XYZ file of C-alpha atoms in Angstrom:
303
model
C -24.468 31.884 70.450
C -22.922 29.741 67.432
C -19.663 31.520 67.728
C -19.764 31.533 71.600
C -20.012 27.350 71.335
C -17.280 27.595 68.108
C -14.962 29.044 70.293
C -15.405 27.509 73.952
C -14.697 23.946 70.800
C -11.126 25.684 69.943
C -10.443 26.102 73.518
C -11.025 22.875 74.601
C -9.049 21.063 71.599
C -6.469 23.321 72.253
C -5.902 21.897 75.850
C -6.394 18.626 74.970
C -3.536 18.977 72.407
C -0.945 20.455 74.722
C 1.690 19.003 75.395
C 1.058 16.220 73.224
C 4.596 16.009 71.802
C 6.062 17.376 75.413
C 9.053 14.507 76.318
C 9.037 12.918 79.500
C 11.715 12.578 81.869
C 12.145 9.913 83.768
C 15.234 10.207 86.725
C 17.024 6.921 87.702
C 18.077 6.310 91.560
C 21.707 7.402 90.136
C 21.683 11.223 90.070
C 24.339 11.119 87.510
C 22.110 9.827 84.939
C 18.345 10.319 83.368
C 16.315 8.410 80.487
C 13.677 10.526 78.328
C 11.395 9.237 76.195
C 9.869 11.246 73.803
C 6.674 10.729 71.545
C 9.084 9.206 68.931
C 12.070 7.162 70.711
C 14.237 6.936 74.191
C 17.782 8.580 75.260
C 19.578 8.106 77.845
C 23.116 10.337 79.160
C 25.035 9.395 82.149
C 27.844 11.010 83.486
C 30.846 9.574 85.333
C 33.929 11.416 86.084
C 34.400 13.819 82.879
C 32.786 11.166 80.268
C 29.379 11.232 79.644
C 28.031 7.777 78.020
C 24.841 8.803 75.651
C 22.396 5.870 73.987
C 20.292 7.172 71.882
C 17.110 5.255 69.458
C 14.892 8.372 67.665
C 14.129 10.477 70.382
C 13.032 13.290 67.690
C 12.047 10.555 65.444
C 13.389 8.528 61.780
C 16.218 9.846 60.191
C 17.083 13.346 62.504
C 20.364 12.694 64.050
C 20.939 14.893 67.687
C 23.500 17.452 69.199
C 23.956 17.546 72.572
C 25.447 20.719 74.215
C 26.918 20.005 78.428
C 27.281 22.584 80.231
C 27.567 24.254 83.960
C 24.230 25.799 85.522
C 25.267 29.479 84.739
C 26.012 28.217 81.175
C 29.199 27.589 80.873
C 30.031 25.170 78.257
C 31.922 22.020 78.749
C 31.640 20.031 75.636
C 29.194 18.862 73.174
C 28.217 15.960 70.573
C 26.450 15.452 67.419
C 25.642 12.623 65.260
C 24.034 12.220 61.677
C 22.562 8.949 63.166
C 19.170 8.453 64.531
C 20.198 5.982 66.936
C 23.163 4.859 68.491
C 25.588 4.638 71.543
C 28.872 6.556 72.069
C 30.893 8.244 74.878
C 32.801 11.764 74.883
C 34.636 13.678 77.077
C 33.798 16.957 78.929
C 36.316 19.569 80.122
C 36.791 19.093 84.236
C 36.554 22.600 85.391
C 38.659 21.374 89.218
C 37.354 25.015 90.650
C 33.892 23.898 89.953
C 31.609 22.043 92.338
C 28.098 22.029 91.120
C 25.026 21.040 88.609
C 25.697 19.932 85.282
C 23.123 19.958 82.366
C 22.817 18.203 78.976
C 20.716 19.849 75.764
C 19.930 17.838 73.251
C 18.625 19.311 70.071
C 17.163 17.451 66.913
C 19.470 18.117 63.788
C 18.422 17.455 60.573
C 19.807 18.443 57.074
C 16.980 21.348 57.145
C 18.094 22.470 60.386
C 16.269 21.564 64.230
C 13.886 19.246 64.758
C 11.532 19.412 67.686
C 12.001 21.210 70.456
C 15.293 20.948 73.170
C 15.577 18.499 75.508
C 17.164 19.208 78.607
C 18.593 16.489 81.353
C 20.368 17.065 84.850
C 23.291 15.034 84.719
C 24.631 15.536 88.500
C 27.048 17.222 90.321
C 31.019 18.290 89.025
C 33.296 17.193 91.174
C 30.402 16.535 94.108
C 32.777 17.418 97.439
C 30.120 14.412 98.984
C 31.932 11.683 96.251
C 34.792 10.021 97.312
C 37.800 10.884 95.301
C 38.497 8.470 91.803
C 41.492 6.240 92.339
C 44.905 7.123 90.416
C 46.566 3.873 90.369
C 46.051 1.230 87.168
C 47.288 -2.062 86.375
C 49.965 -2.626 83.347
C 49.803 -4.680 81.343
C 46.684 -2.540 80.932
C 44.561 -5.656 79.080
C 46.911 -8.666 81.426
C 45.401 -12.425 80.334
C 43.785 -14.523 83.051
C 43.567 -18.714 82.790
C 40.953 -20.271 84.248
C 40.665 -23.668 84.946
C 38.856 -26.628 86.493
C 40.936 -30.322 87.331
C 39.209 -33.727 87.689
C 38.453 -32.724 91.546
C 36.458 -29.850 90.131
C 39.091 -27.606 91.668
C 39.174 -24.318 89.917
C 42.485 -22.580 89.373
C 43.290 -19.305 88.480
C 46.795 -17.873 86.667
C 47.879 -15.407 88.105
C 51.185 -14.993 85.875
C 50.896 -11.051 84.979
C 50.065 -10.100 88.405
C 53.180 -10.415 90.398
C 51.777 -7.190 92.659
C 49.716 -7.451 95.974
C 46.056 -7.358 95.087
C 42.773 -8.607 95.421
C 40.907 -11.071 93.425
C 36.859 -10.806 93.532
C 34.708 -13.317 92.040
C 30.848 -13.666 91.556
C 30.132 -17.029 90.088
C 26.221 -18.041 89.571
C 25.720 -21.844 88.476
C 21.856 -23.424 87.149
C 20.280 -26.334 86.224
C 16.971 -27.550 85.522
C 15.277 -28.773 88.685
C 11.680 -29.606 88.181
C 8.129 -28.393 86.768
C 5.857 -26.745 89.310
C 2.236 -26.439 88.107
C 0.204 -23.094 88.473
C -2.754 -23.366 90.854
C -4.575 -21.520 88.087
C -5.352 -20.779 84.366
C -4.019 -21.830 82.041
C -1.656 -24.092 84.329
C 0.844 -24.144 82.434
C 3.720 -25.634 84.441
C 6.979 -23.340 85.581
C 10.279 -24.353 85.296
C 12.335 -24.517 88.557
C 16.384 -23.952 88.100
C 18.750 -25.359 91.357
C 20.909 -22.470 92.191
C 24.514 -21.607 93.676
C 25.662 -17.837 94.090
C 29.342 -17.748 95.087
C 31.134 -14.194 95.600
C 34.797 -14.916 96.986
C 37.543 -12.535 98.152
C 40.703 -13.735 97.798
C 43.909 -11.694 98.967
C 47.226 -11.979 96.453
C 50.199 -11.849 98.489
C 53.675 -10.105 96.432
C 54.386 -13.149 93.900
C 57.823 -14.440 94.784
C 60.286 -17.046 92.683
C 59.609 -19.821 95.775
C 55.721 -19.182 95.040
C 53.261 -20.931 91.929
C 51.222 -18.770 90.177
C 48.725 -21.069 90.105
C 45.899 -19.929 92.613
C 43.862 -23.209 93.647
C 40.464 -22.954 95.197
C 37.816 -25.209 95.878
C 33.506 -25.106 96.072
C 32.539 -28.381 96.787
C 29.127 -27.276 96.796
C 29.051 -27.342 93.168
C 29.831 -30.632 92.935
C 26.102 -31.878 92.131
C 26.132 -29.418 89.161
C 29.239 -30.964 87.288
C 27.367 -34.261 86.004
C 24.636 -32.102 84.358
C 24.554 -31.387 80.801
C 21.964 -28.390 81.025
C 24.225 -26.273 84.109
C 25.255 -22.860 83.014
C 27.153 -20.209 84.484
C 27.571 -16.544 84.783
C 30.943 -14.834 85.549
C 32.327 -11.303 86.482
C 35.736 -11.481 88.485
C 37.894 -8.536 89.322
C 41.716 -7.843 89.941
C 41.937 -5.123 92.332
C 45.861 -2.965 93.398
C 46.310 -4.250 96.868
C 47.531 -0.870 97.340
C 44.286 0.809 96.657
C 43.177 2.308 100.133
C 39.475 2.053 98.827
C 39.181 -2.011 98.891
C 36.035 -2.013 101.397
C 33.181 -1.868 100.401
C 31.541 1.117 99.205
C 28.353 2.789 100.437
C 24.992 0.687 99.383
C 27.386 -2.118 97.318
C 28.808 -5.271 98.083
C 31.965 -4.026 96.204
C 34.802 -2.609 96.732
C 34.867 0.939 96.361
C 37.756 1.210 93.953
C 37.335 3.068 90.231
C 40.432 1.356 88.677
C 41.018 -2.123 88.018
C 40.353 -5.183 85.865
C 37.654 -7.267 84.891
C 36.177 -10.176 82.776
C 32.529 -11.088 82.773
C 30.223 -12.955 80.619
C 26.466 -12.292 81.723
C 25.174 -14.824 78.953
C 24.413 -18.263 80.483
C 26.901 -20.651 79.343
C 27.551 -24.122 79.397
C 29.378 -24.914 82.952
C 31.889 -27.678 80.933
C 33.186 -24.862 79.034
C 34.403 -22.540 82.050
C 38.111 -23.463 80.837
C 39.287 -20.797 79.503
C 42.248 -18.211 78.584
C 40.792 -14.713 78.067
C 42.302 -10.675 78.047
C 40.801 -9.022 80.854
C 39.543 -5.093 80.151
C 40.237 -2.045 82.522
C 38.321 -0.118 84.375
C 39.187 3.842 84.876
C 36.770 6.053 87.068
C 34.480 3.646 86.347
C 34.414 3.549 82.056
C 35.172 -0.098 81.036
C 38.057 -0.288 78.275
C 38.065 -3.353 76.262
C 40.883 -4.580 74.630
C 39.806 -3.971 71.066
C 39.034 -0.415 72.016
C 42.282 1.606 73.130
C 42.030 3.741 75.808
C 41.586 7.584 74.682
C 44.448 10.002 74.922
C 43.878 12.869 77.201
């Protein structure tokens, strides 16, 4: 009877211990893309197009860098990674297989100088060349990095330079402006009081006509209702504006965005709050491909 309760023990700790160490995987709303977090750390792989974007913090723990194998359901292989580092971020390039229309799946292994660590972690990353998608755009902009002025008058007119964009296009704005408002005290404990911000949300289309010698470059606009936010010290802003081809045939919106659907073009953006006074401004815009951002101190990659 001793060994019969001994053993039923083992059983039991046995189940409990299972799958202890198992990861997790949690799927985003974007199919392209999954997070898993493991006992020890978090990664995340996306892919767009043929780049997949991996962020990575010690998903097999301290010290054990990763290698990540992509490849097609039947196990085909269409690129891989590796890193001595623990954690970090990076982006690499897979082989587009045109002739291909189906899952694609991510490894990742635990690589230490003693070999693997852990056991395989594996992530759906999509579809190849989904026939549902809507095709990536093939046009660009060149300069590839242009430089856009910004700038405010004494009207609080804001005025854009549009100098290195003599083509038709479209220029997209979403400006957010705050201030301080008022307290507003919590009905309950511990009634401490909440901060209330005033808020303006502008997003503004504006078309480019073909830049010609009789026109100014100078793009003047006006938003009179943020006029009471000028006089206050504390207002802060957020930016992201966009130059889109006014060729593109994909300036609409897209399905589920209030953007337009086009992969290529440029943008600036600064999603820190910042002082409102200091909107002025002279800055190199970055380019977007198939949807990878390209900053100008990072050089696009050579296929």
């Amino acid at each position: 009877m001793k060994h019969l309760f001994y053993c039923l023990f083992l059983m039991l700790l046995c189940i409990g211990c299972k799958g202890e160490d198992d990861p997790i995987i949690e799927e985003k709303n974007d199919p392209s893309s999954a997070t898993t977090r493991g006992p020890s750390g978090s990664l995340d792989l996306s892919l767009l197009g043929n780049v997949v974007s991996i962020s990575w913090n010690e998903p097999f723990g301290k010290y054990v860098g990763i290698e990540v194998g992509v490849s097609t359901e039947s196990g085909m292989s269409l690129g891989s990674f590796s890193s001595s580092n623990d954690s970090g971020s990076e982006k690499f390039f897979v082989s587009s297989i045109a002739s291909y229309s189906g899952p694609v799946i991510a490894t990742v292994r635990g690589r230490s100088s003693n070999g693997y660590v852990g056991q395989p972690i594996t992530i759906s990353l999509g579809i190849m060349n989904d026939p549902a998608a809507p095709p990536n755009c093939s046009h660009g902009y060149n300069p590839r990095y242009p430089v856009l002025s910004i700038g405010v008058d004494l009207e609080h007119n804001f005025y854009f330079s549009r100098g290195e964009f003599p083509k038709r296009g479209l220029l997209l704005y979403i400006l957010h402006v705050q201030s301080f408002d008022h307290y507003e005290s919590l009905p309950y404990y511990p009634y401490t009081p909440n901060p209330v911000y005033d808020v303006e949300d502008i997003t503004n289309w504006v078309d480019l006509p073909v830049l010609t010698s009789s026109m100014s470059e100078v793009i003047k606009i006006s938003h009179p209702q943020l006029d009471r936010f000028w006089d206050r010290p504390d207002a802060t802003f957020t930016l992201d504006i966009r130059l889109y081809d006014g060729g593109c045939p994909k300036l609409s919106p897209g399905n589920g965005s209030s953007l337009p659907a086009c992969t290529n073009y440029c943008v600036y953006k600064t999603t820190n709050l910042e002082p409102l006074s200091q909107i002025v401004r002279s800055v190199k815009m970055s380019q977007v491909l198939d949807g990878v951002v390209y900053y100008p101190d990072s050089p696009m990659p050579t296929y």
